[in-house]
PDB file of C-alpha atoms and ligand atoms in Angstrom:
ATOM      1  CA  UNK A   1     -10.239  -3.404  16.734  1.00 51.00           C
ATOM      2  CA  UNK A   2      -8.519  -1.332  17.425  1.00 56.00           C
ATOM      3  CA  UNK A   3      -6.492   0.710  20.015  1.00 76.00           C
ATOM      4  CA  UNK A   4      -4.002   1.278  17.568  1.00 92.00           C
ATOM      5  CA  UNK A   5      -3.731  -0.184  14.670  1.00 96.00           C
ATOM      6  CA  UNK A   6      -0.702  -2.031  14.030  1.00 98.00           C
ATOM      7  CA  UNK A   7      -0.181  -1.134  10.025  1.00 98.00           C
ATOM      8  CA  UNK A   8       2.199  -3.646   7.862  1.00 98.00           C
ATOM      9  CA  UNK A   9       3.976  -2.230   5.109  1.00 99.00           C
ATOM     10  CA  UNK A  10       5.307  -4.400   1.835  1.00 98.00           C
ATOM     11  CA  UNK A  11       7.932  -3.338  -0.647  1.00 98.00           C
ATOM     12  CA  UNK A  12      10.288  -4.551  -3.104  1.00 98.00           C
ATOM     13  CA  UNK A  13      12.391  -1.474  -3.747  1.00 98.00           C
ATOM     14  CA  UNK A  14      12.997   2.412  -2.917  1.00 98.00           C
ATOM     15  CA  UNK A  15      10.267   2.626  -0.544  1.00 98.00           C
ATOM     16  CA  UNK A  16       9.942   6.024  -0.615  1.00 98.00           C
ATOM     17  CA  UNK A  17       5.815   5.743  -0.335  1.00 98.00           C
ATOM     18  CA  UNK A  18       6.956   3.617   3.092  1.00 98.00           C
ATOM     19  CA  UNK A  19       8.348   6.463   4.562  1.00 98.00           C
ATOM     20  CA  UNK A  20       6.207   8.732   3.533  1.00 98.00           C
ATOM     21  CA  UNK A  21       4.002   6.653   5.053  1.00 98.00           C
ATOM     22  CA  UNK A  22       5.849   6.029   8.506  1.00 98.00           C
ATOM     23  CA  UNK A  23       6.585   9.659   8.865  1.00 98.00           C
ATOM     24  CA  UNK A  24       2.844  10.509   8.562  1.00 98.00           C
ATOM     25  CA  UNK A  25       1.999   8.231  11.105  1.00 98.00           C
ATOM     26  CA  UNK A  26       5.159   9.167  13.434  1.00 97.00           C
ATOM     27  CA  UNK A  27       4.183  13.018  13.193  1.00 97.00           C
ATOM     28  CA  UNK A  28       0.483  12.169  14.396  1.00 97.00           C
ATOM     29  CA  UNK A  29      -1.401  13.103  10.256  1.00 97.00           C
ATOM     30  CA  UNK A  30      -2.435   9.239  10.629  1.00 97.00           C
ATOM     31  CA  UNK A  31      -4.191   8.800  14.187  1.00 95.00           C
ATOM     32  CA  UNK A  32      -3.766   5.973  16.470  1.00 94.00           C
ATOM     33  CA  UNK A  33      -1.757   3.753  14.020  1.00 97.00           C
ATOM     34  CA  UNK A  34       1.865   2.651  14.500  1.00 97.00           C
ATOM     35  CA  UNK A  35       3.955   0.672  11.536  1.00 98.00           C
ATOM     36  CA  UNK A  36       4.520  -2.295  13.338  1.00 98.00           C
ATOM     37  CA  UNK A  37       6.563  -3.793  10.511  1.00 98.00           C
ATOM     38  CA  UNK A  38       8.410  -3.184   7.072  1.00 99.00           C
ATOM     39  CA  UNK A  39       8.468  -6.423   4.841  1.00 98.00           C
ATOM     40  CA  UNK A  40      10.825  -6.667   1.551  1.00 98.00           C
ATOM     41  CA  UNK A  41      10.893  -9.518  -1.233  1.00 98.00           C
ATOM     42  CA  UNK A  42      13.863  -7.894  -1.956  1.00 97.00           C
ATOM     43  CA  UNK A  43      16.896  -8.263   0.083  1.00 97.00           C
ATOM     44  CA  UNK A  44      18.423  -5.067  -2.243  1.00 97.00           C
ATOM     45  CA  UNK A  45      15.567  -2.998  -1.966  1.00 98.00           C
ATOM     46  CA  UNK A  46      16.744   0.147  -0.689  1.00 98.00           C
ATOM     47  CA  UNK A  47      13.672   0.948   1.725  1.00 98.00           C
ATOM     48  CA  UNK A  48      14.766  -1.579   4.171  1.00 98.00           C
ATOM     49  CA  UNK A  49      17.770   0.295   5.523  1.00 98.00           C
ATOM     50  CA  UNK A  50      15.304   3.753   5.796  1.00 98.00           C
ATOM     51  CA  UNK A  51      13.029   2.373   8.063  1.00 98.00           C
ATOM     52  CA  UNK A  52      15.589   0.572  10.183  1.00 98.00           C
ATOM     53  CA  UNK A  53      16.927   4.056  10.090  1.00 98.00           C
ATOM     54  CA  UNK A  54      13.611   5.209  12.008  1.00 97.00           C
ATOM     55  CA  UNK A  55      13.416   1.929  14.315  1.00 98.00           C
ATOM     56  CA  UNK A  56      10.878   0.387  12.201  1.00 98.00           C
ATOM     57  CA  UNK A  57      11.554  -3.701  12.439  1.00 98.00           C
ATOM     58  CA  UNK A  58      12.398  -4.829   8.667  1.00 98.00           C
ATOM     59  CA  UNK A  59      12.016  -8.544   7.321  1.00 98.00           C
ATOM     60  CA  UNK A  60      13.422  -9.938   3.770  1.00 98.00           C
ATOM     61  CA  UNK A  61      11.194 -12.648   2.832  1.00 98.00           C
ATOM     62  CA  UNK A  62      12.556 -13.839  -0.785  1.00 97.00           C
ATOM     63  CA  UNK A  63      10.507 -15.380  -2.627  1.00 90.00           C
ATOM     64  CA  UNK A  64      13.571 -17.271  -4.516  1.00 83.00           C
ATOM     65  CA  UNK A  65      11.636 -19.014  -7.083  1.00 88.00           C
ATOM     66  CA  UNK A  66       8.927 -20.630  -4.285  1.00 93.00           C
ATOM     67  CA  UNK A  67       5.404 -21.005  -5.483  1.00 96.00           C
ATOM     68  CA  UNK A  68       3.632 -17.658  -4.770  1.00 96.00           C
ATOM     69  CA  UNK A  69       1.338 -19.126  -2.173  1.00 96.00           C
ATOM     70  CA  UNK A  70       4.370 -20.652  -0.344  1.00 97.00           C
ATOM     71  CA  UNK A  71       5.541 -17.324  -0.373  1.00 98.00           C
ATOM     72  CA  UNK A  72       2.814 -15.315   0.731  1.00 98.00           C
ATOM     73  CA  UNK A  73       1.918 -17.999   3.647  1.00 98.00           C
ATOM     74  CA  UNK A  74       5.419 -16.967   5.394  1.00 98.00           C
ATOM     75  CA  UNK A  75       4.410 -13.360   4.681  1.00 98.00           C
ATOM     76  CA  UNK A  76       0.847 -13.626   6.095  1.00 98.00           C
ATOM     77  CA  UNK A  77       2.541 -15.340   9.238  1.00 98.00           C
ATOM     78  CA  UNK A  78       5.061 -12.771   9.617  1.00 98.00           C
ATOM     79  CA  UNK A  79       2.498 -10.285   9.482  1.00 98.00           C
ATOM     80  CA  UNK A  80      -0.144 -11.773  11.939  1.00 98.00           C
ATOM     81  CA  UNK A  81       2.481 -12.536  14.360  1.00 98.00           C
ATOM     82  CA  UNK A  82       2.801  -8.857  14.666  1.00 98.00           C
ATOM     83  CA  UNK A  83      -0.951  -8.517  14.961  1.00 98.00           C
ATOM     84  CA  UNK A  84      -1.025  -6.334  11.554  1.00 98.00           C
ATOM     85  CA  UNK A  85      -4.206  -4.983  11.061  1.00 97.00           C
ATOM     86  CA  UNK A  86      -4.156  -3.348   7.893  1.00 98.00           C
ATOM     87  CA  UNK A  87      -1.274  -3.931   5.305  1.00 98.00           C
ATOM     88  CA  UNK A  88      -0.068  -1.155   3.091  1.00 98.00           C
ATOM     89  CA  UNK A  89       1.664  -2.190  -0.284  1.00 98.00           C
ATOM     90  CA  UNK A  90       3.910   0.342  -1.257  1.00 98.00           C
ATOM     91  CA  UNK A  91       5.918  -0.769  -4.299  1.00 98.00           C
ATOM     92  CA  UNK A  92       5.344  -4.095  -3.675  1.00 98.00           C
ATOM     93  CA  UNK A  93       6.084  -5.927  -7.154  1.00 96.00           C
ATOM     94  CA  UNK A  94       4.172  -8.949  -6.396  1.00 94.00           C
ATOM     95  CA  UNK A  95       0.463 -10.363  -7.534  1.00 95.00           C
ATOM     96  CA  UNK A  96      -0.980 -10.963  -3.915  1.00 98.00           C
ATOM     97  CA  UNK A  97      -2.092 -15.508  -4.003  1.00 98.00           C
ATOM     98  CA  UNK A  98      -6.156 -15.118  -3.022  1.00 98.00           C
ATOM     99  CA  UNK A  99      -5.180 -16.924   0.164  1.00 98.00           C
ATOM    100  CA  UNK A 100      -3.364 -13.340   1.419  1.00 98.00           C
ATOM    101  CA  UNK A 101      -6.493 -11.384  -0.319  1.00 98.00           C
ATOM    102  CA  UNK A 102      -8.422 -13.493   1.873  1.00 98.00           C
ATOM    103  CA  UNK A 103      -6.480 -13.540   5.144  1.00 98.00           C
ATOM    104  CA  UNK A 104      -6.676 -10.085   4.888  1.00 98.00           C
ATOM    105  CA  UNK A 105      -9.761  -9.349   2.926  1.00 97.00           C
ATOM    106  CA  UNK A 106     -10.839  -5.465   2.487  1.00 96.00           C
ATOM    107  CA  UNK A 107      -7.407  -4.737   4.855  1.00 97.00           C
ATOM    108  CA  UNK A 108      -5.043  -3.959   2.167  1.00 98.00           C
ATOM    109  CA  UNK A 109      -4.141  -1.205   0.774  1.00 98.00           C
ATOM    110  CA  UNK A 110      -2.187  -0.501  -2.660  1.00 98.00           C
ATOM    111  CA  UNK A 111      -0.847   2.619  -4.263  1.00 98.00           C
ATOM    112  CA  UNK A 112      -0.879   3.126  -7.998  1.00 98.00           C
ATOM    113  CA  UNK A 113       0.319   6.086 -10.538  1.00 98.00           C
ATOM    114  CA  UNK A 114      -2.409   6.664 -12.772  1.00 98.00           C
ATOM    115  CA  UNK A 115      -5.853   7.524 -12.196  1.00 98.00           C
ATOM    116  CA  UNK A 116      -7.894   4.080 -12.058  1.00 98.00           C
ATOM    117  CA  UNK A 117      -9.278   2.191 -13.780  1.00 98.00           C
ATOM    118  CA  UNK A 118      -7.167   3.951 -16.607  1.00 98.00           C
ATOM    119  CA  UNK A 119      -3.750   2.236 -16.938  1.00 98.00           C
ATOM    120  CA  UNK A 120      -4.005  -0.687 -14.500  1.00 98.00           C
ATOM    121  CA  UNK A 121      -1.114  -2.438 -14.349  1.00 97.00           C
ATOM    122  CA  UNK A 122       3.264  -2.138 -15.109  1.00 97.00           C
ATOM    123  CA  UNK A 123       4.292   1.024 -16.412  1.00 98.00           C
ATOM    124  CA  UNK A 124       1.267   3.060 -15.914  1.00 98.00           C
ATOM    125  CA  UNK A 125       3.111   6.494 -16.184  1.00 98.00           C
ATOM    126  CA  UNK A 126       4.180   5.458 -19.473  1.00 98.00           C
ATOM    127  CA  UNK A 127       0.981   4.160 -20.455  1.00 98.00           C
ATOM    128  CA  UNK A 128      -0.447   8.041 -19.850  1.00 98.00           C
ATOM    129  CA  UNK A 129       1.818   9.600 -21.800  1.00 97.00           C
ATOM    130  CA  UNK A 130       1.436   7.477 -25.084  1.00 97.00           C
ATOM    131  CA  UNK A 131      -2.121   7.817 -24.544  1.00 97.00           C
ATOM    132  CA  UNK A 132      -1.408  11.520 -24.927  1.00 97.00           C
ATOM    133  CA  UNK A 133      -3.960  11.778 -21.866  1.00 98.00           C
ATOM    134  CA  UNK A 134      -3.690  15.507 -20.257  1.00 98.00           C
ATOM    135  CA  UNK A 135      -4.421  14.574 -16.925  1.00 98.00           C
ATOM    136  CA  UNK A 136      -3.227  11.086 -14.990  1.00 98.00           C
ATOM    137  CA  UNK A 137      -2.720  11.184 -11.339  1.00 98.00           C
ATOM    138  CA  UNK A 138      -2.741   8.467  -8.543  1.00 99.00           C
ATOM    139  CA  UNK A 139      -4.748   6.182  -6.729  1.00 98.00           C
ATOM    140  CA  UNK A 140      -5.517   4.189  -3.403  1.00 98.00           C
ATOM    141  CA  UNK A 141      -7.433   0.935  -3.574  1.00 98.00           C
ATOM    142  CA  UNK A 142      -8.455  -1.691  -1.983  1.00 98.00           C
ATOM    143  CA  UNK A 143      -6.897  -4.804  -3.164  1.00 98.00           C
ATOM    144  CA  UNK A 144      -9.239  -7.678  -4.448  1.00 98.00           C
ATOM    145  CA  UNK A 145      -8.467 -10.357  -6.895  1.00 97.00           C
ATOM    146  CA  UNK A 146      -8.297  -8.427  -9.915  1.00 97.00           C
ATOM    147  CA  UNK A 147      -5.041  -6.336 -11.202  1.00 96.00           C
ATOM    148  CA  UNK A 148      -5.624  -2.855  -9.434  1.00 97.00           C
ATOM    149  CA  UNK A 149      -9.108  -3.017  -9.746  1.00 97.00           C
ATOM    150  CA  UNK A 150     -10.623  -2.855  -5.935  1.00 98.00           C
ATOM    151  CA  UNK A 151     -12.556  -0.351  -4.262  1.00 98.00           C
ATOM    152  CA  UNK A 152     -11.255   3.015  -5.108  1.00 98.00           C
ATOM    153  CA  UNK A 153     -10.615   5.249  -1.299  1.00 98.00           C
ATOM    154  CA  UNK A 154      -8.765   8.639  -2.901  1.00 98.00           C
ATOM    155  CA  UNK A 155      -7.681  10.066  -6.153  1.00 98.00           C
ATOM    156  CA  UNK A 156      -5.253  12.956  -7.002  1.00 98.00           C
ATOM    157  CA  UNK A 157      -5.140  14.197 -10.326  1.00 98.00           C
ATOM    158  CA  UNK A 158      -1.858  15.512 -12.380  1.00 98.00           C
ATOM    159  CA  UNK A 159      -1.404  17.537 -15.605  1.00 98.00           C
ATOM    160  CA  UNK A 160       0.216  15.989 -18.493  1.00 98.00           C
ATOM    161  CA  UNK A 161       2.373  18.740 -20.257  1.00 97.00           C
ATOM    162  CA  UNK A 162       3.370  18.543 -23.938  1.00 96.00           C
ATOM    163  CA  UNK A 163       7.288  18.840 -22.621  1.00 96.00           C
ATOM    164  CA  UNK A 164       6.813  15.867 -19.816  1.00 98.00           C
ATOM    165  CA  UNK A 165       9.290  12.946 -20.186  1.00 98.00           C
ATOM    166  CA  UNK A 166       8.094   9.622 -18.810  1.00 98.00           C
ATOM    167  CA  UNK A 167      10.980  10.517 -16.164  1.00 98.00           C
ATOM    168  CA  UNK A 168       9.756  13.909 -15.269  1.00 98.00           C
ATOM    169  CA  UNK A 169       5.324  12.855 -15.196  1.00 98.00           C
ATOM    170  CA  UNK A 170       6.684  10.150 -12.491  1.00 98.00           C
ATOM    171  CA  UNK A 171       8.400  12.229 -10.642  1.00 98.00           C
ATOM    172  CA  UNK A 172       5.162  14.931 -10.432  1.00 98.00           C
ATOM    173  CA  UNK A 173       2.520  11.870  -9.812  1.00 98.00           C
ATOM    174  CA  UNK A 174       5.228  10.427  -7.245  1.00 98.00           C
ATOM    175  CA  UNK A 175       4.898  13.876  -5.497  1.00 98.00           C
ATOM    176  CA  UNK A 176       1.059  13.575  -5.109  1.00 98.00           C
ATOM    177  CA  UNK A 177       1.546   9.609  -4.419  1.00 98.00           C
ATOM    178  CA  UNK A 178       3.586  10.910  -1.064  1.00 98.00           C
ATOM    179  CA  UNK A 179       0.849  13.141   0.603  1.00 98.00           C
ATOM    180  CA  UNK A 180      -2.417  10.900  -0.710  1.00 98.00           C
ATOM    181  CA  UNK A 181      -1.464   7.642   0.913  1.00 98.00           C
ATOM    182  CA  UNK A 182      -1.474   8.916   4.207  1.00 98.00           C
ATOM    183  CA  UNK A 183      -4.626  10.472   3.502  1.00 98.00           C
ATOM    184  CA  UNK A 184      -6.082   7.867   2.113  1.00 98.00           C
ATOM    185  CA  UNK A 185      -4.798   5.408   4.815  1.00 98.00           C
ATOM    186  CA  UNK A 186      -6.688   7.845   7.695  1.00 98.00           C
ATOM    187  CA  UNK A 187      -9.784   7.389   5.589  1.00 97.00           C
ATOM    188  CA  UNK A 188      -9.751   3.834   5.974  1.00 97.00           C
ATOM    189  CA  UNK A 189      -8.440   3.464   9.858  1.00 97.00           C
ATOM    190  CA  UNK A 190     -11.429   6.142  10.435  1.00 94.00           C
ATOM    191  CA  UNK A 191     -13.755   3.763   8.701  1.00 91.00           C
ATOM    192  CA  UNK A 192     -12.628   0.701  10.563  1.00 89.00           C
ATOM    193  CA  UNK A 193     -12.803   2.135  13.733  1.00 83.00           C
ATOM    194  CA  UNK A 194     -16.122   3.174  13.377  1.00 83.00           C
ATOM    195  CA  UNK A 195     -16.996  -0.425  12.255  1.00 84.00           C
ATOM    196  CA  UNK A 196     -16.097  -1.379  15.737  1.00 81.00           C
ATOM    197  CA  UNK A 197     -17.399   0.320  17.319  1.00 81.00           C
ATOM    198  CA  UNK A 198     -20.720  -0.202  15.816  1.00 84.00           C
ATOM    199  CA  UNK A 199     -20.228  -3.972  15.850  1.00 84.00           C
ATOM    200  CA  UNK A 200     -19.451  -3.422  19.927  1.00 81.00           C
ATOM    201  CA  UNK A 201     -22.397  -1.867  20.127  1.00 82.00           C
ATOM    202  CA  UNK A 202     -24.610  -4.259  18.557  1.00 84.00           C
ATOM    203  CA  UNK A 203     -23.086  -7.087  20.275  1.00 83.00           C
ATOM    204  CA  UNK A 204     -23.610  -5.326  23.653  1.00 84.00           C
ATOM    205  CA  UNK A 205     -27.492  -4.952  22.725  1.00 84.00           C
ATOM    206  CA  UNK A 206     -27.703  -8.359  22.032  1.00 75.00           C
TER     207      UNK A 206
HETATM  208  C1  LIG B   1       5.144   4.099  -6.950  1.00 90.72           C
HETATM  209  O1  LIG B   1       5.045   4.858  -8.124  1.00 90.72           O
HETATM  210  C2  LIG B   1       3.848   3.363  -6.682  1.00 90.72           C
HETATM  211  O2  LIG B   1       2.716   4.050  -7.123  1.00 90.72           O
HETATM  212  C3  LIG B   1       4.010   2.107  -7.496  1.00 90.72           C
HETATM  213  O3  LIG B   1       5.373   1.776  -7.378  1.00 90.72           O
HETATM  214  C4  LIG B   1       6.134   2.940  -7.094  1.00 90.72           C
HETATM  215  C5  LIG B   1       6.874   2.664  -5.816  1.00 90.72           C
HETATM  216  O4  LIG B   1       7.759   3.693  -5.469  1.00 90.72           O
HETATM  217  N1  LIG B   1       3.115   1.073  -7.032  1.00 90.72           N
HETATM  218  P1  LIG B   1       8.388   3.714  -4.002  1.00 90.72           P
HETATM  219  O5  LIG B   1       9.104   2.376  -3.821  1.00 90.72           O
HETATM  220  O6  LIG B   1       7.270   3.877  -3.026  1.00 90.72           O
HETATM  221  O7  LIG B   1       9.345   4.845  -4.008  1.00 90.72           O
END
């Protein structure tokens, strides 16, 4: 790698992580990356039509009741046509087939709203608050082949108050979700750079 990294996004809905994502790297808080493209399984989702908005190529791929690795296959091609380096999922309502995991292996990303390994999984804001748990929060991983459970890159926490409605928690943790995957995403870029640098290096020596 990496010049700039080309970043791939994946969502199925709102997308408001996307652009919180794409404006961070627009306004320079993510260095030397670019979003090269937005993908939806959704043709509804409402993200698509914000990042067209900021000149961001979009794709629907549906997966309209294909196998998932059928699916993901056109995906993975989509995205190394574009020469993605690192894929962000960012609502993304699909269980990634092991052939993406591993066409992509320790390059995804994926955003969650609770503080892992508590309340892996749908519904995780909900999960917190019938817990009665007075702090939750959110999460970037890395995505392996279990259900949220990869390598953990940043953390914010969130108080639980005895008035919070499943509603009104989300809308908090979705607050801290905005400003921690761009962080989070830096981290990781920062990491891979310096990866290549150091395998540069040792090839050069050798
Ligand atoms: C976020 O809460 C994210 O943590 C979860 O799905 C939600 C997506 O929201 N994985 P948005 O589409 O990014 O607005």
């Amino acid at each position: 790698m990496i010049e700039q990294a080309r970043i791939g996004i994946l969502i199925s809905g709102r997308g408001s992580n996307m652009i919180a994502l794409a404006d961070a790297v627009r306004e320079g808080r993510v260095p030397n990356a670019r979003v090269a493209v937005v993908i939806s399984d959704q043709a509804g989702a409402a993200g698509l039509a914000k990042a067209r908005e900021r000149g961001i190529e979009t794709l629907v791929i549906e997966r309209r009741g294909r196998p998932r690795t059928e699916h993901d296959r056109e995906v993975v091609d989509a995205l190394k046509e574009r020469n993605t380096d690192l894929v962000c999922l960012a609502g993304y309502m699909r269980v990634l087939s092991i052939e993406f995991i591993q066409a992509f292996r320790g390059r995804i990303l994926n955003i969650h709203p609770s503080l892992l390994p508590s309340f892996p999984g749908l519904d995780a804001q909900k999960q917190a608050s019938q817990h009665g748990v007075k702090w939750t929060g959110c999460t970037v991983h890395l995505v392996d082949e279990t259900l949220d459970g990869g390598r953990i890159i940043a953390q914010r926490t969130v108080p639980v108050s005895d008035d919070d409605t499943v509603e009104s928690l989300s809308a908090r943790i979705l607050e801290q979700e905005h400003g921690l995957y761009s962080e989070a995403l830096s981290l990781v870029l920062a990491n891979l750079l310096v990866e290549s640098i150091t395998a540069k290096r040792s090839d050069s020596e050798s």
